[in-house]
PDB file of C-alpha atoms in Angstrom:
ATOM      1  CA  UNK A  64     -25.362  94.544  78.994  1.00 48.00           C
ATOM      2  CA  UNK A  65     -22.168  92.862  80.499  1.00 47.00           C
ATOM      3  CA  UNK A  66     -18.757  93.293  78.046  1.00 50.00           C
ATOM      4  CA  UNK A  67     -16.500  90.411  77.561  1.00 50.00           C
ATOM      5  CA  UNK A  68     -13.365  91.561  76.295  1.00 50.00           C
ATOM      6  CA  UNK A  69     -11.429  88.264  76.042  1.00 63.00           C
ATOM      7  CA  UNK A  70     -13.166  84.163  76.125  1.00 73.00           C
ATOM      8  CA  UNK A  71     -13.941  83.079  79.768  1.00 82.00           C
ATOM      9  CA  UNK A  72     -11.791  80.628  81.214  1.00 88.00           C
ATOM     10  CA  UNK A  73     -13.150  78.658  84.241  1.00 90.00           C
ATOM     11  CA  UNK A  74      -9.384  76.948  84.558  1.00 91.00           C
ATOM     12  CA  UNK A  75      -7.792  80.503  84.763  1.00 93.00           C
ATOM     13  CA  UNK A  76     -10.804  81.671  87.128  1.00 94.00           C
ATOM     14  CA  UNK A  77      -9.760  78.859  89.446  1.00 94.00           C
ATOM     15  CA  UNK A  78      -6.571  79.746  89.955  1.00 94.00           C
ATOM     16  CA  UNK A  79      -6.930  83.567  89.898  1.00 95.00           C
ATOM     17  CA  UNK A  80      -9.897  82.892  92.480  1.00 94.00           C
ATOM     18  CA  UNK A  81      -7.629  80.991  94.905  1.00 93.00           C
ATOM     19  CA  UNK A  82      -5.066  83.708  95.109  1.00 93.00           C
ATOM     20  CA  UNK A  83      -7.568  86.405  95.667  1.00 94.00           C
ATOM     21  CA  UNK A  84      -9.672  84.255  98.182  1.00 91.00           C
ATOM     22  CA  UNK A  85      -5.707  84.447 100.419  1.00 88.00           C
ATOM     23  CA  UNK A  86      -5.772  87.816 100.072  1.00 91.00           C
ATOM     24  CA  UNK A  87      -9.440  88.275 101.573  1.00 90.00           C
ATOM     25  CA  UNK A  88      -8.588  86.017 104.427  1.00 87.00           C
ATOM     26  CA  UNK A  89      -5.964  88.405 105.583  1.00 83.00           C
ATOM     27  CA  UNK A  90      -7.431  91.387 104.836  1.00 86.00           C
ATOM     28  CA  UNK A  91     -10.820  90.241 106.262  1.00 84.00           C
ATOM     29  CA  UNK A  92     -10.465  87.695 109.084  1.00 85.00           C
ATOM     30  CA  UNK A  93     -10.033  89.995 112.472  1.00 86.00           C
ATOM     31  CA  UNK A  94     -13.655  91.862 112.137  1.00 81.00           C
ATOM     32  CA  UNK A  95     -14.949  88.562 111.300  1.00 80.00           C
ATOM     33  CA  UNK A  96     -13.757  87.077 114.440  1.00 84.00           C
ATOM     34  CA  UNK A  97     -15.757  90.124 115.321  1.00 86.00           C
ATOM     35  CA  UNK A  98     -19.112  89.543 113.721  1.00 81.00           C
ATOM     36  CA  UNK A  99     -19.302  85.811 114.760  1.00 80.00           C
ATOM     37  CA  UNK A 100     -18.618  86.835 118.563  1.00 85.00           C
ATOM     38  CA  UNK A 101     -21.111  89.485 118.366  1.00 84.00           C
ATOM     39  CA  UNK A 102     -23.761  87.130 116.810  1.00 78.00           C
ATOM     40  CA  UNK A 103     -23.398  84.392 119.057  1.00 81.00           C
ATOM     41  CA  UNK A 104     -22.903  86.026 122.463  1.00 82.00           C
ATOM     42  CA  UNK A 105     -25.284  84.467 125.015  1.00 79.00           C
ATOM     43  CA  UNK A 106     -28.362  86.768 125.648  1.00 78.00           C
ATOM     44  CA  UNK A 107     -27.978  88.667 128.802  1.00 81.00           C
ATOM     45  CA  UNK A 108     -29.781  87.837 132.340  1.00 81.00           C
ATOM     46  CA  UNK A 109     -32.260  90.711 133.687  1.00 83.00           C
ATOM     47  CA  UNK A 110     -30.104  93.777 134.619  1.00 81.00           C
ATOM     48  CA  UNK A 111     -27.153  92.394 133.312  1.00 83.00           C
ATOM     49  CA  UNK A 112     -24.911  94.221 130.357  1.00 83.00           C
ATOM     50  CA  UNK A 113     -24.115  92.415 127.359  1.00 84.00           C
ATOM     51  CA  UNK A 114     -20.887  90.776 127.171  1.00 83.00           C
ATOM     52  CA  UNK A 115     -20.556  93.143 123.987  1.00 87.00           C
ATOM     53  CA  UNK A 116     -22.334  96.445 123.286  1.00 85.00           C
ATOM     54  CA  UNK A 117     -21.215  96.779 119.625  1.00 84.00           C
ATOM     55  CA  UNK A 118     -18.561  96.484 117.322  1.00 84.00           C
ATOM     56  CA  UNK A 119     -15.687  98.817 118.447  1.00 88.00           C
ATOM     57  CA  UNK A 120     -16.405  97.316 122.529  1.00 91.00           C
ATOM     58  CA  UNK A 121     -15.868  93.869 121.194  1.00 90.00           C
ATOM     59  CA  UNK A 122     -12.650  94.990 119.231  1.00 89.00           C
ATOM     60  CA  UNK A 123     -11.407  96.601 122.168  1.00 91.00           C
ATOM     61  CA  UNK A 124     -12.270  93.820 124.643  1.00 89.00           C
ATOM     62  CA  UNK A 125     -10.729  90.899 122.520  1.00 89.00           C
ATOM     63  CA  UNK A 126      -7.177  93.345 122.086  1.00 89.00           C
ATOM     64  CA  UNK A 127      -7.129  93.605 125.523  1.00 90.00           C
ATOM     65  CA  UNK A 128      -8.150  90.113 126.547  1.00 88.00           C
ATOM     66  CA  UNK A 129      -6.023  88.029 123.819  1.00 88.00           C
ATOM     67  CA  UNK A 130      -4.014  90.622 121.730  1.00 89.00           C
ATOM     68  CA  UNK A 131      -3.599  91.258 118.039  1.00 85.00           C
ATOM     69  CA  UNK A 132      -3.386  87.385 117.407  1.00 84.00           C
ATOM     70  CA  UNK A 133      -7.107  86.844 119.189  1.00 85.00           C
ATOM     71  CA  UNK A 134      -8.555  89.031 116.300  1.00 84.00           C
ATOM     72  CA  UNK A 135      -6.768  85.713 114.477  1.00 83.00           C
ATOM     73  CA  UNK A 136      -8.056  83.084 116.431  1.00 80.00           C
ATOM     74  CA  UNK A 137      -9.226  80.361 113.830  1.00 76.00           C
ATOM     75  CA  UNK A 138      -7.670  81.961 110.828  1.00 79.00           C
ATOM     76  CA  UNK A 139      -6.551  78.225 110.176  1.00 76.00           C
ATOM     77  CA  UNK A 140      -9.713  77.136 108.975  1.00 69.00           C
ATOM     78  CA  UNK A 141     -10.346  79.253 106.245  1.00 72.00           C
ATOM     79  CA  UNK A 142      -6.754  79.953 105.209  1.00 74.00           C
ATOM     80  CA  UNK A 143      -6.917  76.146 104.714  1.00 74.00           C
ATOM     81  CA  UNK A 144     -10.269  75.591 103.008  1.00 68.00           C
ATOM     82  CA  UNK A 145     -10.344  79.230 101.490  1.00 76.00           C
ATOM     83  CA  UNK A 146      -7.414  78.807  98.635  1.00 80.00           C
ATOM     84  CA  UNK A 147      -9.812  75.623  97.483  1.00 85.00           C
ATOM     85  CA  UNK A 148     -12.846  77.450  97.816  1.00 84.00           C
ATOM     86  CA  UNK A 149     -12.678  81.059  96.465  1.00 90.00           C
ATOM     87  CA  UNK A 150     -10.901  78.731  93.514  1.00 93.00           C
ATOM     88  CA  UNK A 151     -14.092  76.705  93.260  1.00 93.00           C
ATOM     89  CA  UNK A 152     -16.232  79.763  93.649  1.00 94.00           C
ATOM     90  CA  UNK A 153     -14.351  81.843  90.935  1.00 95.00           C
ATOM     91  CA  UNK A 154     -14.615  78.699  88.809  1.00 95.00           C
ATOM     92  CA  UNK A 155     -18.488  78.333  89.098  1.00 95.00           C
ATOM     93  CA  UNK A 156     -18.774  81.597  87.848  1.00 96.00           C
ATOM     94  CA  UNK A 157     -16.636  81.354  84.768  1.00 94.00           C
ATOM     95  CA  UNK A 158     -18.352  78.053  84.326  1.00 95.00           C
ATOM     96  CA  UNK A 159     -21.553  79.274  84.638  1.00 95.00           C
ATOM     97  CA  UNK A 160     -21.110  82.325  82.225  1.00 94.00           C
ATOM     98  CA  UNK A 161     -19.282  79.927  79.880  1.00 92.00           C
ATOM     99  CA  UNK A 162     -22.668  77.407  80.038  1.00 93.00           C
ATOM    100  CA  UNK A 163     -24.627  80.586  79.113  1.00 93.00           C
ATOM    101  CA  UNK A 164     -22.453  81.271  75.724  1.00 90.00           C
ATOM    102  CA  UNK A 165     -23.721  79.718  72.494  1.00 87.00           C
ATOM    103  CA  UNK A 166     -20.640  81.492  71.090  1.00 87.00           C
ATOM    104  CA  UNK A 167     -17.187  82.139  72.989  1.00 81.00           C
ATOM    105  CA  UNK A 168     -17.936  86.365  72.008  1.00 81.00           C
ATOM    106  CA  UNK A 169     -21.413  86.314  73.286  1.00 86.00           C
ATOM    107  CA  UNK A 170     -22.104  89.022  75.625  1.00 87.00           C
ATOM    108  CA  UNK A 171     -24.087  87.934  79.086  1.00 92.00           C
ATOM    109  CA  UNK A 172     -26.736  90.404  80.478  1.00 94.00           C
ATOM    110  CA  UNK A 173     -26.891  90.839  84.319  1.00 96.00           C
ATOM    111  CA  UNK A 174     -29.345  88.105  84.603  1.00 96.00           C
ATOM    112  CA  UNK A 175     -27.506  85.914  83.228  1.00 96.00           C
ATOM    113  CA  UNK A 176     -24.408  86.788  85.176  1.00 96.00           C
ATOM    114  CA  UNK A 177     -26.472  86.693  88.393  1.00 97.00           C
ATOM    115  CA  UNK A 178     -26.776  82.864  87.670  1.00 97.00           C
ATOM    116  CA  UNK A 179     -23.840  81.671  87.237  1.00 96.00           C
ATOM    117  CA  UNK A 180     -23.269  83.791  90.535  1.00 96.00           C
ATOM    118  CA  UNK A 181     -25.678  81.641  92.158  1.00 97.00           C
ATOM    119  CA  UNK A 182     -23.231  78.540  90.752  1.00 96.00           C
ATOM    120  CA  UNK A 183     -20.593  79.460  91.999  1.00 95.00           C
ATOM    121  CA  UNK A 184     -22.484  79.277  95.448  1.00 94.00           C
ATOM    122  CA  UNK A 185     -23.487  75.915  95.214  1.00 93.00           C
ATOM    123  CA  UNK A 186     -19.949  74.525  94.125  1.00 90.00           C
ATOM    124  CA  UNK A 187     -18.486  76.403  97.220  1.00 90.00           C
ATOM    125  CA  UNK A 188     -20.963  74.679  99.859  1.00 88.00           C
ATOM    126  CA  UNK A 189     -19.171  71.346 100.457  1.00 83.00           C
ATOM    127  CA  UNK A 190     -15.751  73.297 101.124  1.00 83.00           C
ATOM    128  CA  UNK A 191     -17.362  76.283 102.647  1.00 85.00           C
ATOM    129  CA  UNK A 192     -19.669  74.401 105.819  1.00 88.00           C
ATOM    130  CA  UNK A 193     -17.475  72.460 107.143  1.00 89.00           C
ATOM    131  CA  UNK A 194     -15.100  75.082 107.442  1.00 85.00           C
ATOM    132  CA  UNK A 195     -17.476  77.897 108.860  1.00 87.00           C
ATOM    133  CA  UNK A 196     -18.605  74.928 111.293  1.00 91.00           C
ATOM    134  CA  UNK A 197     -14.782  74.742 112.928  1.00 90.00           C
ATOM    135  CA  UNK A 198     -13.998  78.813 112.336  1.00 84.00           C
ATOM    136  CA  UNK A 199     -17.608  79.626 114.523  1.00 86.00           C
ATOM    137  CA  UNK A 200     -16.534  76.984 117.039  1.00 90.00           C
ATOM    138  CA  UNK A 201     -13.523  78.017 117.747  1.00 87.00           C
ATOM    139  CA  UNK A 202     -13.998  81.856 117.416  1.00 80.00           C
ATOM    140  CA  UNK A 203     -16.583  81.513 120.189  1.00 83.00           C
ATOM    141  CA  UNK A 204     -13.881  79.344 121.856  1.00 82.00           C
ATOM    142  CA  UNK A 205     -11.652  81.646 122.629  1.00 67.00           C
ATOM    143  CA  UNK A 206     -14.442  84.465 123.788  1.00 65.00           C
ATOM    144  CA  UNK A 207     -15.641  82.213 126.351  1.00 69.00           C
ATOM    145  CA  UNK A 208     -12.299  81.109 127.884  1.00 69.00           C
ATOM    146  CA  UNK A 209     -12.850  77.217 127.606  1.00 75.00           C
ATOM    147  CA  UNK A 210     -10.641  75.255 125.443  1.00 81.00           C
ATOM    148  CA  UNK A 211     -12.156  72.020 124.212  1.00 87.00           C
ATOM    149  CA  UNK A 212     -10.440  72.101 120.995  1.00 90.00           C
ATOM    150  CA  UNK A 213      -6.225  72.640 120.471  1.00 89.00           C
ATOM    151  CA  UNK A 214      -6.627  73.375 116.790  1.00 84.00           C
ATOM    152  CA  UNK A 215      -9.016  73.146 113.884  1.00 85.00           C
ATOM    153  CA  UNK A 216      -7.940  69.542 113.300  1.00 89.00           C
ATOM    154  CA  UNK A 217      -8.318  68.396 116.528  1.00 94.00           C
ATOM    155  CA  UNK A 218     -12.203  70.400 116.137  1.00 92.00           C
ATOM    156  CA  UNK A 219     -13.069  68.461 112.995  1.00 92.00           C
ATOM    157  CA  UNK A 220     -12.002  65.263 114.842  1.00 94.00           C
ATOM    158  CA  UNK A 221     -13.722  65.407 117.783  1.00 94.00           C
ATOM    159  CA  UNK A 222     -16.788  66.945 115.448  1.00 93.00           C
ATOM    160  CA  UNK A 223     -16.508  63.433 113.050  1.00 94.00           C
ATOM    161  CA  UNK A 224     -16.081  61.368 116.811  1.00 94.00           C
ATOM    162  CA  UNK A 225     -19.221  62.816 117.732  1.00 91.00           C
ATOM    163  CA  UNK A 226     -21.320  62.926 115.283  1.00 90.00           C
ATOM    164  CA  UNK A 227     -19.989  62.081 111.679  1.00 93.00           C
ATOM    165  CA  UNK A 228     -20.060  63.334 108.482  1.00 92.00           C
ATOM    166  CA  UNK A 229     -23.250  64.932 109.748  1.00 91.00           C
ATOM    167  CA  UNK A 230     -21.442  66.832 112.566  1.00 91.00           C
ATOM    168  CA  UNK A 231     -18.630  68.288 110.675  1.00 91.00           C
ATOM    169  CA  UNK A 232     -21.512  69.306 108.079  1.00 93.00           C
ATOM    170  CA  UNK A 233     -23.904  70.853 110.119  1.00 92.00           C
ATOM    171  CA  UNK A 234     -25.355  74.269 108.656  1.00 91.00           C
ATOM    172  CA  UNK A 235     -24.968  72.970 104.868  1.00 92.00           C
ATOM    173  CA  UNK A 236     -28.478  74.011 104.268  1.00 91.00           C
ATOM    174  CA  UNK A 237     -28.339  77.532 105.892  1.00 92.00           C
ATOM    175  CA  UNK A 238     -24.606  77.818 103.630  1.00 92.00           C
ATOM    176  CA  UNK A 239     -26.631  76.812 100.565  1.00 94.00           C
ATOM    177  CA  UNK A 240     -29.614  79.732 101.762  1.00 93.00           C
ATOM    178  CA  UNK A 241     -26.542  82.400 102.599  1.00 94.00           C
ATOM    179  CA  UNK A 242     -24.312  81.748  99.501  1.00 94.00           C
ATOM    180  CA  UNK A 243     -26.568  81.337  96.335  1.00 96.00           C
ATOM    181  CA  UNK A 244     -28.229  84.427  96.463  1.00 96.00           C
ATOM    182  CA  UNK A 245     -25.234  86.242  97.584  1.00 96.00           C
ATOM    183  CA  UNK A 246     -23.427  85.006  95.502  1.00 97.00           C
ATOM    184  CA  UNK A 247     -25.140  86.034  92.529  1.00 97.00           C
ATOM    185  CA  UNK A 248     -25.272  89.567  93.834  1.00 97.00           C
ATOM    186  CA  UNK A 249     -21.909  89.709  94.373  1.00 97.00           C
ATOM    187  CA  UNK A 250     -20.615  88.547  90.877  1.00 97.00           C
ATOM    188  CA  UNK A 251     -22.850  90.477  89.190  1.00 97.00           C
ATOM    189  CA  UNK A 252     -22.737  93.693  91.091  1.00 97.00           C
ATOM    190  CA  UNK A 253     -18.704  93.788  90.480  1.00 97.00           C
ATOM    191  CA  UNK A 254     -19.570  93.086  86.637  1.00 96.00           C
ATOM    192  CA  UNK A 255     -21.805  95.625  86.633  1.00 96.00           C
ATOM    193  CA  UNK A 256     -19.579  98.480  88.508  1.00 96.00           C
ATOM    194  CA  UNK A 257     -16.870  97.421  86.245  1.00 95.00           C
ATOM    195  CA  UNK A 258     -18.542  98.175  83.097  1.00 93.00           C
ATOM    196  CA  UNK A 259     -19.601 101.324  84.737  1.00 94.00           C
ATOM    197  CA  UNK A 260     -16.267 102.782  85.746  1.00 94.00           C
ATOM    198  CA  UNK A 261     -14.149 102.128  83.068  1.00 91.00           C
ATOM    199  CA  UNK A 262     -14.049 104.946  80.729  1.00 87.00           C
ATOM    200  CA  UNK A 263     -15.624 105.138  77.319  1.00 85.00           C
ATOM    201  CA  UNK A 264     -13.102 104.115  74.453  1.00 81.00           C
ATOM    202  CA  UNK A 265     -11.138 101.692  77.143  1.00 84.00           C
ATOM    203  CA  UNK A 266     -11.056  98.017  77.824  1.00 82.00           C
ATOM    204  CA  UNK A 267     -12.525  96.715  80.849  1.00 85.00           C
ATOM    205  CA  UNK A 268      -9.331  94.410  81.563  1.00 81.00           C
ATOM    206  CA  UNK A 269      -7.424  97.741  81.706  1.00 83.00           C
ATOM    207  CA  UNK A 270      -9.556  99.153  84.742  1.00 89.00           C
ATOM    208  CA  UNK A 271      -7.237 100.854  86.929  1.00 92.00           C
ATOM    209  CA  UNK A 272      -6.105  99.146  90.558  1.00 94.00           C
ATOM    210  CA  UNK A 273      -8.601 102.099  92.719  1.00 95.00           C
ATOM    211  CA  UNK A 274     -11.644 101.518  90.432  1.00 95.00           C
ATOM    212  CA  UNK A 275     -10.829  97.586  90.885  1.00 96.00           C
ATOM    213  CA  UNK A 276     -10.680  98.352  94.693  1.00 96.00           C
ATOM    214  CA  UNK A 277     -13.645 100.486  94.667  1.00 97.00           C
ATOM    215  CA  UNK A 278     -15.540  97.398  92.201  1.00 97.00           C
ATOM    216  CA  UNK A 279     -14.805  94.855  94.270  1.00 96.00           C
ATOM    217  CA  UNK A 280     -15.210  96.475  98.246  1.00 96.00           C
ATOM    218  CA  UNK A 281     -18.897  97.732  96.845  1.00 96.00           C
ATOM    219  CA  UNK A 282     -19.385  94.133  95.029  1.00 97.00           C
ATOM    220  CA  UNK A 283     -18.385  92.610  98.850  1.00 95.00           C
ATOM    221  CA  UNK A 284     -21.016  95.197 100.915  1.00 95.00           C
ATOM    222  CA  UNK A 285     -24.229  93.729  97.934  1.00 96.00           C
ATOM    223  CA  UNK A 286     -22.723  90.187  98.793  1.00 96.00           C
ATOM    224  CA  UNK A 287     -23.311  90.855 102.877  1.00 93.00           C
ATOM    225  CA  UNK A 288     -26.556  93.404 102.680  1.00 93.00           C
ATOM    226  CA  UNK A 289     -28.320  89.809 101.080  1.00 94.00           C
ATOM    227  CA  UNK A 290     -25.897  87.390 103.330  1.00 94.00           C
ATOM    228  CA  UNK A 291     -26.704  88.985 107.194  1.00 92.00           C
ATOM    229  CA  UNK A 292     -29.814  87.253 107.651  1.00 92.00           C
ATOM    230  CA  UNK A 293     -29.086  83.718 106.907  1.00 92.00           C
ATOM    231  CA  UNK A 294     -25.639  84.126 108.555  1.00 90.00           C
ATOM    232  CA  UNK A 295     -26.929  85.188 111.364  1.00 90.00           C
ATOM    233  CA  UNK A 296     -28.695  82.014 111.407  1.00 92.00           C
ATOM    234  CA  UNK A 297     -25.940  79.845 110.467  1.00 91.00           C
ATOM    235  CA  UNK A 298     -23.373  81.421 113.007  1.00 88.00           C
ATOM    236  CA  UNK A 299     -25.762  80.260 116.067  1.00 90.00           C
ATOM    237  CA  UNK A 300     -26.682  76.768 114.186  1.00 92.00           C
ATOM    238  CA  UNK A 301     -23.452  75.582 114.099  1.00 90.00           C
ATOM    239  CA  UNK A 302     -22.666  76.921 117.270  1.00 88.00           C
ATOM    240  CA  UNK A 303     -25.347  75.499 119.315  1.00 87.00           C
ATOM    241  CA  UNK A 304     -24.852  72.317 121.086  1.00 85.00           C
ATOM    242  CA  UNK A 305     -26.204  68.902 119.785  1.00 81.00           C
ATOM    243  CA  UNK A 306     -29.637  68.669 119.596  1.00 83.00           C
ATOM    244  CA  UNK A 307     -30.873  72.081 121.303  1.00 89.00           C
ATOM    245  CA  UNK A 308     -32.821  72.838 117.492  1.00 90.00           C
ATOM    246  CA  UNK A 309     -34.110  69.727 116.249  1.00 89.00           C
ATOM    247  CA  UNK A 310     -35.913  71.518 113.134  1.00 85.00           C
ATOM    248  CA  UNK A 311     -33.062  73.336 112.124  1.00 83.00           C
ATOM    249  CA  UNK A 312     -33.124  76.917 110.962  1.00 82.00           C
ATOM    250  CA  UNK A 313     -36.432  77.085 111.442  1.00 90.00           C
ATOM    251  CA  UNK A 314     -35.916  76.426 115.103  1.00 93.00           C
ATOM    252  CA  UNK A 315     -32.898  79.376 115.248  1.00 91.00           C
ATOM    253  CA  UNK A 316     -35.020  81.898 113.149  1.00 92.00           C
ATOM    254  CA  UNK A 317     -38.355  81.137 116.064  1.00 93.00           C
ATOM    255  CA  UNK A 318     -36.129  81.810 119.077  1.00 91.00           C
ATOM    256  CA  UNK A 319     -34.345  84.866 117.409  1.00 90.00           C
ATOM    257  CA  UNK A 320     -37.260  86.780 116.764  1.00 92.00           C
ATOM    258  CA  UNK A 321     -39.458  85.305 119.851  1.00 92.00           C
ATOM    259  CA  UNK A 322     -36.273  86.627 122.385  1.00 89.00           C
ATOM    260  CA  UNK A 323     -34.812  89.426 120.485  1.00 88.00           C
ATOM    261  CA  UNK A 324     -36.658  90.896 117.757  1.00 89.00           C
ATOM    262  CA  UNK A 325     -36.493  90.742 113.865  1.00 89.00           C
ATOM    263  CA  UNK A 326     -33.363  92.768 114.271  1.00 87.00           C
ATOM    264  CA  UNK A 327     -31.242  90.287 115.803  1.00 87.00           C
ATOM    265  CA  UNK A 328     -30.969  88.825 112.189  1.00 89.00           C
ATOM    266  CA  UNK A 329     -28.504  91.870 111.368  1.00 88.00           C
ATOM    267  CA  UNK A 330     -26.402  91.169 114.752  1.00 82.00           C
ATOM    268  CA  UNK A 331     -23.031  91.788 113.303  1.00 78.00           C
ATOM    269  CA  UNK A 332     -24.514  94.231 110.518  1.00 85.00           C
ATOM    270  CA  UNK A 333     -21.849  97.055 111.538  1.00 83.00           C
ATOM    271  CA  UNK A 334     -18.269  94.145 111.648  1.00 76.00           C
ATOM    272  CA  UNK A 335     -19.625  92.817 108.282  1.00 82.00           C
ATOM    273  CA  UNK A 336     -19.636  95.864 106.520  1.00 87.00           C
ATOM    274  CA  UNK A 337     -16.669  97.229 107.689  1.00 83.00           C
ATOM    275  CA  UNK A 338     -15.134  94.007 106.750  1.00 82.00           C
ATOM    276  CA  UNK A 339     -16.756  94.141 103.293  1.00 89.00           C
ATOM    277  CA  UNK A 340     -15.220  96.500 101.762  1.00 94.00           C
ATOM    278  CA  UNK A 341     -11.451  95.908 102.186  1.00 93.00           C
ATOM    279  CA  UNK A 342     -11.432  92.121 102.170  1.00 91.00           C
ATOM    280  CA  UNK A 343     -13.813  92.058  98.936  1.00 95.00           C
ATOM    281  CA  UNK A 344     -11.634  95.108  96.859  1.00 96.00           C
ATOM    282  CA  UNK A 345      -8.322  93.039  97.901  1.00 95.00           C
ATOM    283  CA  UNK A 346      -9.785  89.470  96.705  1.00 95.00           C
ATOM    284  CA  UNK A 347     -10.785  91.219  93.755  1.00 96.00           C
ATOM    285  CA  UNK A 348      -7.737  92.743  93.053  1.00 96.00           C
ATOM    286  CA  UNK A 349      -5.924  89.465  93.893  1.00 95.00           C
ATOM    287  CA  UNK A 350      -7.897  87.503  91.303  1.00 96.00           C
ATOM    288  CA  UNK A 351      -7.448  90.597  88.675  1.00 95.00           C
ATOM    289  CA  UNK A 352      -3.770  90.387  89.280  1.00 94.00           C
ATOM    290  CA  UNK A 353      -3.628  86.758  89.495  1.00 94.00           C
ATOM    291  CA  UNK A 354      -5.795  86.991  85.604  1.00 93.00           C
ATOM    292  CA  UNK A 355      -3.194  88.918  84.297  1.00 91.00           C
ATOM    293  CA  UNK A 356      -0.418  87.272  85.084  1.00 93.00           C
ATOM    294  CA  UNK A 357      -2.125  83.772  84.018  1.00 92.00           C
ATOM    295  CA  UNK A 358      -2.974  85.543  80.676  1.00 89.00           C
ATOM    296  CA  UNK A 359       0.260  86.538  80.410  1.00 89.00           C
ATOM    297  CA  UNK A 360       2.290  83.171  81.065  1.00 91.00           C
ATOM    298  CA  UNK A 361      -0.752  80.846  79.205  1.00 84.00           C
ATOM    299  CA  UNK A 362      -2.375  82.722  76.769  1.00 83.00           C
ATOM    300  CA  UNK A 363      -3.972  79.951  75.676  1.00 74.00           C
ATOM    301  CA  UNK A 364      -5.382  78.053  78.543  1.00 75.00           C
TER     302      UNK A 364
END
């Protein structure tokens, strides 16, 4: 069973989420740049090497190509959406445990906390495709050498030129199959370690800042191990040029595993999880921080 040690606040969760979701951005962004390069680089002709043989090449050849600021390269995107969203996502969760509550001290099993998990994904879709859409595009941008977009407004507005609403959202569904169940895993795992780690006769709110690290890195590694496969997915959907899948993911998924195998859907596998870790523990320890110092200055929000 899941402690509560104080009532859940979805307001507070919103802005404790924002701050965290800056500090996963930073911490996080470079060995995504990674993983979305790796997973869309363009299958190689007979007796040709790929343009990447793994993780560390990729690193190496986009430092030497484009310097520290390539491992950057459409940081915009989610630094813009990502305040909004992790706020969003934090407050799905606290209002998905707080719909669970038929009293404000009730205490939530793992199920239960795996659910409102799964809310939080859904509430973090609208914000969270369009940007992936314009980070993919213009990560793969700057691998190819071809600029057809200056910025990531100048992407979503040749995007909405193009296509709409509908081309600035494309991948929604594939977010919705990536998020939701990832989601869920990654609330409830960092519940779960929480309650395991902090000692017997303590509070839960007075974890200390390495078991709050150590929480929220192994809550971010559960989030990915169920996330790969439809990112994978997502990362060449939105990528692809108009019209080249005309059934969608079910398209993507056929040519992945007709050309490359069922293990192309963990392309990346190695960038995620080293990214997991650090950018999950620091967004948790953002938000923790960010908690305390809300409960401190509005006790009663």
């Amino acid at each position: 069973m899941a402690k509560q040690v104080q009532p859940i606040s979805p307001v507070k969760n919103f802005f404790a989420g924002g701050f965290g979701g800056v500090c996963l951005v930073f911490v996080g962004h470079p060995l995504d740049t990674i993983k979305v390069r790796l997973q869309t680089q363009p299958k190689p002709q007979p007796g040709q090497a790929p343009l990447y043989s793994g993780t560390l090449d990729c690193f190496r050849k986009t430092l030497l190509r484009e310097g520290v600021r390539g491992l950057y390269k459409g940081m915009a995107a989610p630094i813009i959406g990502v305040t909004p969203m992790f706020a969003v996502c934090f407050f799905g969760f606290g209002l998905g445990k707080k719909l669970q509550q038929r009293k404000p001290d009730d205490i939530l099993t793992y199920p239960q906390l795996f659910a409102a998990g799964m809310l939080s994904g859904v509430f973090t879709t609208a914000i969270m495709a369009p940007g992936e859409r314009i980070k993919c595009l213009l990560q793969i941008q700057a691998a190819t050498g071809e600029t057809k977009y200056n910025g990531p407004l100048d992407c979503a507005k040749q995007l909405y030129r193009e296509a709409g609403v509908r081309g600035v959202y494309k991948g929604t569904v594939l977010t919705l199959m990536r998020d939701v169940p990832a989601s869920g895993m990654y609330f409830m795992t960092y519940e779960w370690l929480k309650n395991i780690l902090t000692p017997e006769g303590k509070s839960v709110s007075d974890l200390s800042v390495p078991r709050i690290l150590f929480a929220g890195g192994l809550a971010g590694i559960f989030n990915w191990a169920v996330a790969i496969p439809p990112d994978v997915l997502k990362s060449r959907f939105q990528t692809a040029p108009a019209g080249k899948y005309p059934n969608g993911f079910r398209d993507v998924l056929r040519e992945l595993i007709r050309e490359e195998g069922v293990a192309s859907l963990y392309k990346g596998f190695t960038a995620v999880m080293i990214r997991a870790f650090p950018a999950n523990a620091a967004c948790f320890l953002g938000f923790e921080v960010a908690m305390k110092f809300l409960n401190w200055i509005a006790p009663g929000l």
